[in-house]
CSV table of N, CA and C in Angstrom, one decimal:
chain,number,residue,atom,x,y,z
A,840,UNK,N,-15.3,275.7,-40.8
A,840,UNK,CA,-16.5,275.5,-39.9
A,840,UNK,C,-16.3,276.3,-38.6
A,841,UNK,N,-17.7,276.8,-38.0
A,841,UNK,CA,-17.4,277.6,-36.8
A,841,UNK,C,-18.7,277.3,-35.7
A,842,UNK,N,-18.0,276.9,-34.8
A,842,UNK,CA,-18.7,276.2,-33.6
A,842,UNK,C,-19.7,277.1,-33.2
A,843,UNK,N,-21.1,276.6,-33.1
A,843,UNK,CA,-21.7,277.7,-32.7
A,843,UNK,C,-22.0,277.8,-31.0
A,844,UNK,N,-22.1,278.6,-30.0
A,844,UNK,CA,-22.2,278.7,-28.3
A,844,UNK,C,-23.6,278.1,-28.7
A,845,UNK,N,-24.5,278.8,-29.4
A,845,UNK,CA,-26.1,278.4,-29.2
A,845,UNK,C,-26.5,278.2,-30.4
A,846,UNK,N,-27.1,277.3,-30.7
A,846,UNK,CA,-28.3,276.9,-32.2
A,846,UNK,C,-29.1,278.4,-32.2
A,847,UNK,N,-28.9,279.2,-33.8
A,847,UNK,CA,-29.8,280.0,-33.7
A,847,UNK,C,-31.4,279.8,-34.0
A,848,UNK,N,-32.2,280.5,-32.5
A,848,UNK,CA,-33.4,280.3,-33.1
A,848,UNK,C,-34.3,278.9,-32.6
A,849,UNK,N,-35.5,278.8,-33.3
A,849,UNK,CA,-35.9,277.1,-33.3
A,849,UNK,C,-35.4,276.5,-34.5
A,850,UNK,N,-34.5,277.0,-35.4
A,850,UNK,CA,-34.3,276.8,-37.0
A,850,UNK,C,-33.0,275.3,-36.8
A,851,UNK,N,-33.6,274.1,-36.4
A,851,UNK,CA,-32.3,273.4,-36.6
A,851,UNK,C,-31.7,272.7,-38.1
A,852,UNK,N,-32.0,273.1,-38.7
A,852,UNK,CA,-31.7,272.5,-40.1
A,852,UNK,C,-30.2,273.1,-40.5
A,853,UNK,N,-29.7,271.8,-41.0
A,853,UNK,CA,-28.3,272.8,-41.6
A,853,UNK,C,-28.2,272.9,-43.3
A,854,UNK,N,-27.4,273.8,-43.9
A,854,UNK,CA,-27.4,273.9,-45.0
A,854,UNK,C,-25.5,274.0,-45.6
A,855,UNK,N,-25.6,273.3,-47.2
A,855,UNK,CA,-24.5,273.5,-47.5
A,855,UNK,C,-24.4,274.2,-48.4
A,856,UNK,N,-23.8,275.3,-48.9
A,856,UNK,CA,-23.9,276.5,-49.7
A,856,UNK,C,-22.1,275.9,-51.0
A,857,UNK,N,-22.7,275.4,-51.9
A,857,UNK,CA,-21.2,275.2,-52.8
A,857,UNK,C,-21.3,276.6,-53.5
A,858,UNK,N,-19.9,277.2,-53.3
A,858,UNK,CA,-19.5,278.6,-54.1
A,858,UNK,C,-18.5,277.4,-54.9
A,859,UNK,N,-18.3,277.3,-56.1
A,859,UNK,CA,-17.5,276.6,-57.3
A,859,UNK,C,-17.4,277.2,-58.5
A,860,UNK,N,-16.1,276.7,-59.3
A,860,UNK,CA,-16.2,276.7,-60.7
A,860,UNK,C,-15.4,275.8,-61.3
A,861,UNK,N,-15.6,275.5,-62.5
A,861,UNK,CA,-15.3,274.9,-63.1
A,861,UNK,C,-15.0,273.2,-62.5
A,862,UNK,N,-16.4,272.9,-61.8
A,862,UNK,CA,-16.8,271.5,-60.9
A,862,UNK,C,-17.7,270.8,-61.9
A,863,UNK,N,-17.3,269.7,-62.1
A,863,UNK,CA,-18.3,268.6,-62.6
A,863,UNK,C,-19.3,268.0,-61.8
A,864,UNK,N,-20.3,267.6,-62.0
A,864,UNK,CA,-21.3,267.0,-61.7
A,864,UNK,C,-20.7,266.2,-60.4
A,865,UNK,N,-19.6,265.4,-61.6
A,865,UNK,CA,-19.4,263.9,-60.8
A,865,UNK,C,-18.5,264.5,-59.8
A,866,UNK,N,-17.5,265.4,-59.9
A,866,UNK,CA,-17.1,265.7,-58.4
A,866,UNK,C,-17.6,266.5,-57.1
A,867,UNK,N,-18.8,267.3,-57.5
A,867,UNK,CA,-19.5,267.6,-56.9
A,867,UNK,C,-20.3,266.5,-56.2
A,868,UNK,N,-20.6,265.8,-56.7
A,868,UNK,CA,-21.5,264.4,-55.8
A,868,UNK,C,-20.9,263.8,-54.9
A,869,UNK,N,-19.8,263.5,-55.6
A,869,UNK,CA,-18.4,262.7,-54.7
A,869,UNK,C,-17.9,263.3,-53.5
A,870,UNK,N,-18.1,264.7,-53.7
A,870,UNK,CA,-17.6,265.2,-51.9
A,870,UNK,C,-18.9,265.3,-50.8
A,871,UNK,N,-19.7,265.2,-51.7
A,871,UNK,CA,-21.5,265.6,-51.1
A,871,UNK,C,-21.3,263.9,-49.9
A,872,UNK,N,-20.5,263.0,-51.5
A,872,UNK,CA,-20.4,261.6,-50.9
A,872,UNK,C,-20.0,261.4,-49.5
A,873,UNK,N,-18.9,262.3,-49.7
A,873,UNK,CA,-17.8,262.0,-48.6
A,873,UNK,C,-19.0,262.6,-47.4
A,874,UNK,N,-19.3,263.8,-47.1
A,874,UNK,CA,-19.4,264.2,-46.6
A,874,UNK,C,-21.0,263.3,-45.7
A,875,UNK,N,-21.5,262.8,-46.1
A,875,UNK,CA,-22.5,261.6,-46.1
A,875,UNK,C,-21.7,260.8,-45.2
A,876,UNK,N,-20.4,260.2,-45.4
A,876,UNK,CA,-19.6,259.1,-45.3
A,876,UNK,C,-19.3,259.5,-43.4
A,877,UNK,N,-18.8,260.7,-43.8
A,877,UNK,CA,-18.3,261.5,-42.0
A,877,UNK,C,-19.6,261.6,-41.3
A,878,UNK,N,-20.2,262.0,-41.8
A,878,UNK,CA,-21.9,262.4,-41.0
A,878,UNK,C,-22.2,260.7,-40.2
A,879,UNK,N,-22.2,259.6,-40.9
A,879,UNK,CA,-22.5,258.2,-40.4
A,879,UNK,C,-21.9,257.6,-39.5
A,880,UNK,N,-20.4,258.5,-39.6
A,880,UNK,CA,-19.0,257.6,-39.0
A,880,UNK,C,-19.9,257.4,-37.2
């Protein structure tokens, strides 16, 4: 991850880009999970 000085733009939306292989469904979900889990903390 890299800190940004300024939000580019009016564009505040973030996106997550998975580069993978050989990922299952289910462990793909399960980090999407995790990462749901940190966003709430």
């Amino acid at each position: 991850p890299v800190q940004l000085k300024k939000w580019p733009k009016n564009d505040r939306q973030s996106r997550i880009v998975v580069i993978a292989r050989n990922i299952s469904k289910l462990q793909l979900q399960r980090s999407l999970d995790m990462l749901r889990i940190k966003a709430n903390d």
